[in-house]
């Protein structure tokens, strides 16, 4: 079977690897190259801590376990200049200020009931884990399974491994379909036609446009986010630390600017500070409001950041689905088209499990994951289309 994967971000790279290892002939098509957009403009989160009980949490738990084995394999088999994934099983700490303690503990208790590890920390344990954290923090929960990769590196490593197994990368823009309105037979691109038995749409925030060019309807919208990066320093943040209001921002459908505090160190010594969310189309000019709001909240969490120099900031667009679930599976109207998108800020973490579901949809590969909640035909998605 020949499969065209549209998109060389982390979802496309993971799908390419899963498909080619199961015997498919894979061609990856991307208009700018590997990790050229969303997958290089994020933090590399592999989180279970921000997932409320439900289908996405189940997917996140499975994918988190897959990442551990996958990162070890990719890093052990580096060759030809392939970058390291920089996988860190650092764990996460979610905190609440005065008045938010009960809500955080209720959320953690619900997660524990589904098997997510969530450990309440007393003041002494929190001070030992994060000695530079604000004394205003009233409650904290540690999530040992939260982890991180360097997202651009991890994406490059995934696609390099897929190409080592025979996948091919074409840098071109998809312009239309090959075949009739009801059955795809490949794609037309800016550099020529590519016949295929199946096309997998992994175009992230641009998935709706790609779907439209291929004769399908898909309600995926861009959601802009900003991250601040400090100059390198000796490590003063030891986990991924965020305020519990981050969970609310992730699940919100509000188009207006929302900010929440997420702070973590990188192996290079910089500190990543996020995050913001707003639906403004593909406008790349955020102004100063998101940065100012992010910085103010970060300083409340880690006061030492007030005296820290910023190295840069960057924005990226995340693929937002109106019902807040990834879209994974066959298109209900166009045969031969499969979607893998709508992960918003969780695409890095959910990539391996998404790839397994895509392999199941395309090749009928075995999986213990339930694809039903993520199908493009689901009511919650099609009601908005």
CSV table of C-alpha atoms in Angstrom, one decimal:
chain,number,residue,atom,x,y,z
A,1,UNK,CA,0.0,0.0,0.0
A,2,UNK,CA,1.2,3.5,-0.9
A,3,UNK,CA,0.4,6.2,1.6
A,4,UNK,CA,0.9,10.0,1.3
A,5,UNK,CA,1.3,11.7,4.7
A,6,UNK,CA,0.7,15.4,4.5
A,7,UNK,CA,2.7,17.3,7.1
A,8,UNK,CA,6.2,16.7,8.4
A,9,UNK,CA,5.5,17.9,12.0
A,10,UNK,CA,5.6,15.5,14.9
A,11,UNK,CA,2.2,13.9,14.1
A,12,UNK,CA,3.1,13.3,10.4
A,13,UNK,CA,6.6,12.0,11.3
A,14,UNK,CA,5.2,9.6,13.9
A,15,UNK,CA,2.5,8.4,11.5
A,16,UNK,CA,5.1,7.9,8.7
A,17,UNK,CA,7.3,5.8,11.0
A,18,UNK,CA,4.4,3.7,12.2
A,19,UNK,CA,3.1,3.1,8.7
A,20,UNK,CA,6.5,2.3,7.0
A,21,UNK,CA,7.5,-0.1,9.8
A,22,UNK,CA,4.2,-2.0,9.2
A,23,UNK,CA,5.1,-2.4,5.5
A,24,UNK,CA,3.5,0.6,3.8
A,25,UNK,CA,5.3,2.7,1.1
A,26,UNK,CA,5.2,6.2,2.6
A,27,UNK,CA,5.7,9.6,1.0
A,28,UNK,CA,5.7,12.6,3.4
A,29,UNK,CA,4.7,15.9,1.8
A,30,UNK,CA,5.3,19.2,3.5
A,31,UNK,CA,5.5,22.7,2.1
A,32,UNK,CA,8.4,23.9,4.3
A,33,UNK,CA,10.2,20.8,5.5
A,34,UNK,CA,10.6,18.9,8.7
A,35,UNK,CA,9.3,20.6,11.9
A,36,UNK,CA,9.0,23.8,10.1
A,37,UNK,CA,5.9,25.1,11.8
A,38,UNK,CA,4.0,24.1,15.0
A,39,UNK,CA,6.4,21.3,16.1
A,40,UNK,CA,9.3,23.8,16.4
A,41,UNK,CA,7.3,26.4,18.2
A,42,UNK,CA,6.2,24.7,21.4
A,43,UNK,CA,7.6,23.3,24.6
A,44,UNK,CA,7.7,19.6,23.9
A,45,UNK,CA,5.3,18.6,26.6
A,46,UNK,CA,4.5,15.0,27.3
A,47,UNK,CA,1.8,15.6,29.9
A,48,UNK,CA,-0.8,13.5,31.7
A,49,UNK,CA,-1.2,16.1,34.5
A,50,UNK,CA,-3.5,18.4,32.5
A,51,UNK,CA,-5.9,15.8,31.2
A,52,UNK,CA,-9.3,15.4,32.8
A,53,UNK,CA,-10.6,11.8,33.0
A,54,UNK,CA,-11.9,10.8,29.6
A,55,UNK,CA,-10.7,9.6,26.2
A,56,UNK,CA,-7.9,12.1,25.8
A,57,UNK,CA,-6.5,11.2,29.2
A,58,UNK,CA,-6.5,7.5,28.2
A,59,UNK,CA,-4.7,8.4,25.0
A,60,UNK,CA,-2.2,10.5,26.9
A,61,UNK,CA,-1.4,7.8,29.4
A,62,UNK,CA,-0.8,5.2,26.6
A,63,UNK,CA,1.3,7.7,24.6
A,64,UNK,CA,3.4,8.7,27.6
A,65,UNK,CA,4.4,5.1,28.0
A,66,UNK,CA,5.1,4.7,24.3
A,67,UNK,CA,7.3,7.8,24.3
A,68,UNK,CA,9.7,6.3,26.9
A,69,UNK,CA,10.5,3.3,24.8
A,70,UNK,CA,10.5,5.3,21.5
A,71,UNK,CA,12.8,8.0,22.8
A,72,UNK,CA,15.2,5.5,24.2
A,73,UNK,CA,15.2,3.7,20.8
A,74,UNK,CA,15.7,6.8,18.7
A,75,UNK,CA,18.5,8.1,20.9
A,76,UNK,CA,20.3,4.7,21.0
A,77,UNK,CA,20.2,4.5,17.2
A,78,UNK,CA,21.4,8.0,16.3
A,79,UNK,CA,23.3,8.2,13.0
A,80,UNK,CA,24.1,10.6,10.2
A,81,UNK,CA,23.8,13.7,12.4
A,82,UNK,CA,20.4,12.8,13.8
A,83,UNK,CA,19.7,15.0,16.9
A,84,UNK,CA,18.9,13.6,20.3
A,85,UNK,CA,15.3,13.8,21.5
A,86,UNK,CA,16.5,15.3,24.8
A,87,UNK,CA,13.8,13.2,26.6
A,88,UNK,CA,13.5,14.1,30.2
A,89,UNK,CA,11.4,12.2,32.7
A,90,UNK,CA,11.4,15.3,34.9
A,91,UNK,CA,7.9,15.0,36.3
A,92,UNK,CA,5.4,17.9,36.7
A,93,UNK,CA,4.2,19.9,39.6
A,94,UNK,CA,0.8,21.6,39.5
A,95,UNK,CA,0.3,24.3,42.1
A,96,UNK,CA,-2.6,26.4,43.4
A,97,UNK,CA,-2.6,29.7,45.2
A,98,UNK,CA,-4.9,30.6,48.2
A,99,UNK,CA,-8.4,29.7,47.3
A,100,UNK,CA,-7.6,27.1,44.7
A,101,UNK,CA,-6.5,24.3,46.9
A,102,UNK,CA,-9.8,22.3,46.9
A,103,UNK,CA,-10.3,22.5,43.2
A,104,UNK,CA,-6.8,21.3,42.4
A,105,UNK,CA,-7.2,18.4,44.9
A,106,UNK,CA,-10.6,17.4,43.4
A,107,UNK,CA,-9.1,17.4,39.9
A,108,UNK,CA,-6.2,15.2,41.1
A,109,UNK,CA,-8.5,12.8,43.0
A,110,UNK,CA,-10.5,12.3,39.8
A,111,UNK,CA,-7.3,11.5,37.9
A,112,UNK,CA,-6.1,9.1,40.5
A,113,UNK,CA,-9.3,7.2,40.2
A,114,UNK,CA,-8.4,6.5,36.5
A,115,UNK,CA,-4.8,5.4,37.3
A,116,UNK,CA,-2.9,8.6,36.8
A,117,UNK,CA,-0.2,9.0,39.4
A,118,UNK,CA,-0.8,12.3,41.3
A,119,UNK,CA,0.9,12.9,44.7
A,120,UNK,CA,0.0,15.7,47.0
A,121,UNK,CA,3.1,17.5,48.4
A,122,UNK,CA,3.3,19.0,51.8
A,123,UNK,CA,5.2,22.3,52.3
A,124,UNK,CA,8.4,20.6,53.2
A,125,UNK,CA,8.3,18.2,50.2
A,126,UNK,CA,7.5,21.1,47.8
A,127,UNK,CA,10.3,23.2,49.1
A,128,UNK,CA,12.7,20.3,48.6
A,129,UNK,CA,11.4,19.7,45.1
A,130,UNK,CA,11.3,23.4,44.0
A,131,UNK,CA,13.3,25.5,46.4
A,132,UNK,CA,12.8,28.7,44.3
A,133,UNK,CA,9.0,28.5,44.1
A,134,UNK,CA,7.0,31.3,45.6
A,135,UNK,CA,5.9,31.0,49.3
A,136,UNK,CA,2.4,32.1,48.2
A,137,UNK,CA,1.7,28.6,46.8
A,138,UNK,CA,-0.9,27.0,49.0
A,139,UNK,CA,-1.1,23.5,47.5
A,140,UNK,CA,0.8,21.3,45.1
A,141,UNK,CA,0.4,18.0,43.3
A,142,UNK,CA,3.3,16.1,41.7
A,143,UNK,CA,2.8,14.0,38.6
A,144,UNK,CA,5.8,11.7,38.2
A,145,UNK,CA,4.9,10.7,34.7
A,146,UNK,CA,5.1,14.1,33.1
A,147,UNK,CA,8.0,14.4,30.8
A,148,UNK,CA,9.5,16.5,28.0
A,149,UNK,CA,11.4,16.3,24.7
A,150,UNK,CA,13.0,18.9,22.5
A,151,UNK,CA,10.2,19.0,20.0
A,152,UNK,CA,12.0,19.9,16.8
A,153,UNK,CA,14.8,17.4,17.6
A,154,UNK,CA,12.2,14.7,18.4
A,155,UNK,CA,10.3,15.3,15.2
A,156,UNK,CA,13.5,15.2,13.1
A,157,UNK,CA,14.5,12.0,14.8
A,158,UNK,CA,11.2,10.4,14.1
A,159,UNK,CA,11.2,11.3,10.4
A,160,UNK,CA,14.9,10.3,10.0
A,161,UNK,CA,14.0,6.9,11.4
A,162,UNK,CA,11.0,6.6,9.0
A,163,UNK,CA,13.3,7.6,6.1
A,164,UNK,CA,15.9,5.0,7.1
A,165,UNK,CA,13.1,2.4,6.7
A,166,UNK,CA,12.2,3.7,3.3
A,167,UNK,CA,9.9,6.7,3.7
A,168,UNK,CA,10.5,9.6,1.3
A,169,UNK,CA,10.2,13.3,2.0
A,170,UNK,CA,8.9,15.7,-0.7
A,171,UNK,CA,9.0,19.5,0.0
A,172,UNK,CA,6.0,20.8,-1.9
A,173,UNK,CA,2.5,22.2,-1.3
A,174,UNK,CA,-0.6,20.0,-1.8
A,175,UNK,CA,-2.8,21.8,-4.3
A,176,UNK,CA,-5.6,19.2,-5.0
A,177,UNK,CA,-6.7,15.6,-5.3
A,178,UNK,CA,-6.1,12.9,-7.7
A,179,UNK,CA,-9.3,11.0,-8.3
A,180,UNK,CA,-13.0,11.7,-8.1
A,181,UNK,CA,-15.0,13.5,-5.5
A,182,UNK,CA,-15.7,10.4,-3.4
A,183,UNK,CA,-12.4,8.5,-3.6
A,184,UNK,CA,-8.9,9.8,-3.4
A,185,UNK,CA,-6.2,8.3,-5.5
A,186,UNK,CA,-3.4,10.6,-4.4
A,187,UNK,CA,-2.6,14.3,-4.3
A,188,UNK,CA,-1.5,17.0,-6.7
A,189,UNK,CA,1.4,19.1,-5.4
A,190,UNK,CA,3.3,22.2,-6.6
A,191,UNK,CA,6.0,19.8,-7.9
A,192,UNK,CA,3.8,17.2,-9.5
A,193,UNK,CA,1.2,14.4,-8.8
A,194,UNK,CA,1.8,11.7,-6.2
A,195,UNK,CA,-0.5,8.7,-6.6
A,196,UNK,CA,-1.5,6.9,-3.4
A,197,UNK,CA,-4.0,4.4,-2.0
A,198,UNK,CA,-4.5,6.5,1.2
A,199,UNK,CA,-3.8,10.1,2.1
A,200,UNK,CA,-3.3,11.0,5.8
A,201,UNK,CA,-3.9,14.7,6.6
A,202,UNK,CA,-1.4,15.7,9.4
A,203,UNK,CA,-1.3,19.3,8.4
A,204,UNK,CA,-2.0,20.7,12.0
A,205,UNK,CA,-3.6,24.1,12.0
A,206,UNK,CA,-3.8,24.0,8.2
A,207,UNK,CA,-5.7,20.7,8.2
A,208,UNK,CA,-9.0,22.4,7.4
A,209,UNK,CA,-7.5,24.0,4.3
A,210,UNK,CA,-5.9,20.8,3.2
A,211,UNK,CA,-9.1,18.9,3.7
A,212,UNK,CA,-11.0,21.4,1.6
A,213,UNK,CA,-8.5,21.1,-1.2
A,214,UNK,CA,-9.1,17.4,-1.1
A,215,UNK,CA,-12.9,17.7,-1.2
A,216,UNK,CA,-13.6,17.2,2.5
A,217,UNK,CA,-15.0,19.3,5.3
A,218,UNK,CA,-13.1,19.5,8.6
A,219,UNK,CA,-13.5,22.0,11.5
A,220,UNK,CA,-10.0,22.6,12.7
A,221,UNK,CA,-9.0,26.2,13.6
A,222,UNK,CA,-5.7,27.8,14.4
A,223,UNK,CA,-5.1,28.9,18.1
A,224,UNK,CA,-2.1,31.1,18.6
A,225,UNK,CA,0.2,30.6,21.5
A,226,UNK,CA,3.3,32.5,22.8
A,227,UNK,CA,6.3,31.2,24.7
A,228,UNK,CA,9.1,33.3,26.4
A,229,UNK,CA,12.7,32.0,26.6
A,230,UNK,CA,15.2,33.3,29.1
A,231,UNK,CA,19.0,33.6,28.8
A,232,UNK,CA,20.8,30.4,30.0
A,233,UNK,CA,21.4,30.2,33.8
A,234,UNK,CA,22.2,27.6,36.4
A,235,UNK,CA,19.2,25.3,36.9
A,236,UNK,CA,16.6,26.8,39.3
A,237,UNK,CA,13.5,25.0,38.1
A,238,UNK,CA,13.6,21.2,38.4
A,239,UNK,CA,10.2,20.1,37.1
A,240,UNK,CA,7.6,21.3,34.7
A,241,UNK,CA,5.7,23.6,37.0
A,242,UNK,CA,2.4,25.2,36.2
A,243,UNK,CA,-0.5,27.0,37.9
A,244,UNK,CA,-3.7,25.0,38.0
A,245,UNK,CA,-5.5,27.6,35.9
A,246,UNK,CA,-3.6,26.1,32.9
A,247,UNK,CA,-6.0,23.2,32.9
A,248,UNK,CA,-9.0,25.6,32.5
A,249,UNK,CA,-7.2,27.5,29.7
A,250,UNK,CA,-6.6,24.2,27.8
A,251,UNK,CA,-10.2,23.2,27.9
A,252,UNK,CA,-11.7,26.7,27.2
A,253,UNK,CA,-13.3,27.5,23.9
A,254,UNK,CA,-13.0,31.2,24.4
A,255,UNK,CA,-11.4,33.0,21.4
A,256,UNK,CA,-10.1,35.9,23.5
A,257,UNK,CA,-6.6,36.0,25.0
A,258,UNK,CA,-6.0,33.6,27.9
A,259,UNK,CA,-2.8,33.2,29.7
A,260,UNK,CA,-1.6,30.7,32.4
A,261,UNK,CA,1.7,30.0,34.0
A,262,UNK,CA,3.9,27.2,32.8
A,263,UNK,CA,7.6,27.3,33.7
A,264,UNK,CA,10.4,24.8,33.1
A,265,UNK,CA,14.1,24.5,32.5
A,266,UNK,CA,15.8,23.0,29.4
A,267,UNK,CA,19.1,21.0,29.2
A,268,UNK,CA,20.7,24.1,27.7
A,269,UNK,CA,20.0,26.2,30.8
A,270,UNK,CA,17.3,28.4,29.4
A,271,UNK,CA,13.9,28.6,31.1
A,272,UNK,CA,10.7,28.3,28.9
A,273,UNK,CA,7.8,30.4,30.2
A,274,UNK,CA,4.3,30.1,28.8
A,275,UNK,CA,1.6,30.1,27.9
A,276,UNK,CA,-1.1,32.0,26.0
A,277,UNK,CA,-4.0,30.9,23.9
A,278,UNK,CA,-6.1,33.0,21.5
A,279,UNK,CA,-8.0,32.5,18.3
A,280,UNK,CA,-6.9,35.2,15.8
A,281,UNK,CA,-6.6,33.2,12.6
A,282,UNK,CA,-3.1,33.1,11.3
A,283,UNK,CA,-2.0,36.5,12.6
A,284,UNK,CA,1.6,36.3,13.6
A,285,UNK,CA,1.7,39.7,15.3
A,286,UNK,CA,0.8,39.1,18.9
A,287,UNK,CA,1.8,42.6,20.2
A,288,UNK,CA,3.0,42.9,23.8
A,289,UNK,CA,-0.2,41.9,25.7
A,290,UNK,CA,0.4,38.2,25.8
A,291,UNK,CA,4.1,38.5,26.8
A,292,UNK,CA,3.3,41.0,29.5
A,293,UNK,CA,0.6,38.8,31.0
A,294,UNK,CA,2.7,35.6,30.8
A,295,UNK,CA,5.7,37.4,32.4
A,296,UNK,CA,3.6,38.8,35.3
A,297,UNK,CA,2.1,35.4,36.2
A,298,UNK,CA,5.5,33.7,35.9
A,299,UNK,CA,7.1,36.1,38.3
A,300,UNK,CA,4.3,35.4,40.8
A,301,UNK,CA,5.2,31.7,40.6
A,302,UNK,CA,9.0,32.1,40.6
A,303,UNK,CA,10.0,35.5,41.9
A,304,UNK,CA,13.6,35.2,40.7
A,305,UNK,CA,12.4,35.5,37.2
A,306,UNK,CA,11.8,39.2,37.7
A,307,UNK,CA,15.5,39.8,37.5
A,308,UNK,CA,16.1,37.4,34.5
A,309,UNK,CA,16.8,38.6,31.0
A,310,UNK,CA,14.7,37.3,28.1
A,311,UNK,CA,16.5,35.9,25.2
A,312,UNK,CA,13.6,35.7,22.8
A,313,UNK,CA,9.9,34.9,22.4
A,314,UNK,CA,8.1,33.0,19.7
A,315,UNK,CA,4.6,32.3,18.6
A,316,UNK,CA,3.0,29.2,17.0
A,317,UNK,CA,-0.4,28.0,15.9
A,318,UNK,CA,-2.0,24.9,17.4
A,319,UNK,CA,-4.7,22.9,15.7
A,320,UNK,CA,-7.9,23.5,17.7
A,321,UNK,CA,-10.9,21.2,17.5
A,322,UNK,CA,-14.2,22.7,18.9
A,323,UNK,CA,-14.9,19.8,21.1
A,324,UNK,CA,-11.3,19.7,22.4
A,325,UNK,CA,-10.5,16.1,21.2
A,326,UNK,CA,-8.0,15.1,18.5
A,327,UNK,CA,-9.4,14.1,15.2
A,328,UNK,CA,-8.0,10.7,14.2
A,329,UNK,CA,-9.5,8.4,11.6
A,330,UNK,CA,-11.1,8.0,8.2
A,331,UNK,CA,-13.0,11.0,6.7
A,332,UNK,CA,-16.7,10.2,6.7
A,333,UNK,CA,-17.3,11.5,3.1
A,334,UNK,CA,-14.1,11.0,1.1
A,335,UNK,CA,-12.8,7.5,0.9
A,336,UNK,CA,-9.1,7.1,1.0
A,337,UNK,CA,-8.6,10.2,3.3
A,338,UNK,CA,-7.6,9.8,6.9
A,339,UNK,CA,-7.1,12.7,9.4
A,340,UNK,CA,-4.7,13.0,12.3
A,341,UNK,CA,-5.0,16.5,13.7
A,342,UNK,CA,-6.8,18.7,16.3
A,343,UNK,CA,-4.4,17.9,19.1
A,344,UNK,CA,-3.9,21.7,20.0
A,345,UNK,CA,-1.0,21.9,22.5
A,346,UNK,CA,-0.8,18.1,23.1
A,347,UNK,CA,0.4,17.0,19.7
A,348,UNK,CA,4.0,16.1,20.9
A,349,UNK,CA,2.7,14.0,23.8
A,350,UNK,CA,0.0,12.3,21.8
A,351,UNK,CA,2.0,11.6,18.7
A,352,UNK,CA,3.0,7.9,19.2
A,353,UNK,CA,-0.6,6.8,20.2
A,354,UNK,CA,-2.0,8.9,17.3
A,355,UNK,CA,0.3,7.0,15.0
A,356,UNK,CA,-0.9,3.7,16.3
A,357,UNK,CA,-4.5,4.7,15.6
A,358,UNK,CA,-3.6,5.8,12.1
A,359,UNK,CA,-1.8,2.5,11.4
A,360,UNK,CA,-5.0,0.8,12.6
A,361,UNK,CA,-7.2,2.9,10.3
A,362,UNK,CA,-5.0,2.6,7.2
A,363,UNK,CA,-3.5,-0.9,7.6
A,364,UNK,CA,-5.9,-2.6,10.1
A,365,UNK,CA,-2.9,-2.9,12.4
A,366,UNK,CA,-3.8,-4.2,15.8
A,367,UNK,CA,-4.3,-1.8,18.7
A,368,UNK,CA,-5.7,-1.9,22.2
A,369,UNK,CA,-6.6,1.8,21.9
A,370,UNK,CA,-10.2,2.8,21.3
A,371,UNK,CA,-10.5,4.9,18.1
A,372,UNK,CA,-14.2,5.7,18.5
A,373,UNK,CA,-13.9,9.0,20.5
A,374,UNK,CA,-11.6,10.6,18.0
A,375,UNK,CA,-13.3,9.7,14.7
A,376,UNK,CA,-14.0,12.6,12.3
A,377,UNK,CA,-17.6,11.4,12.0
A,378,UNK,CA,-18.3,12.0,15.7
A,379,UNK,CA,-21.3,14.2,16.5
A,380,UNK,CA,-19.4,16.8,18.5
A,381,UNK,CA,-17.2,17.7,15.6
A,382,UNK,CA,-19.6,17.4,12.7
A,383,UNK,CA,-22.2,19.6,14.4
A,384,UNK,CA,-19.8,22.6,14.0
A,385,UNK,CA,-18.7,21.9,10.5
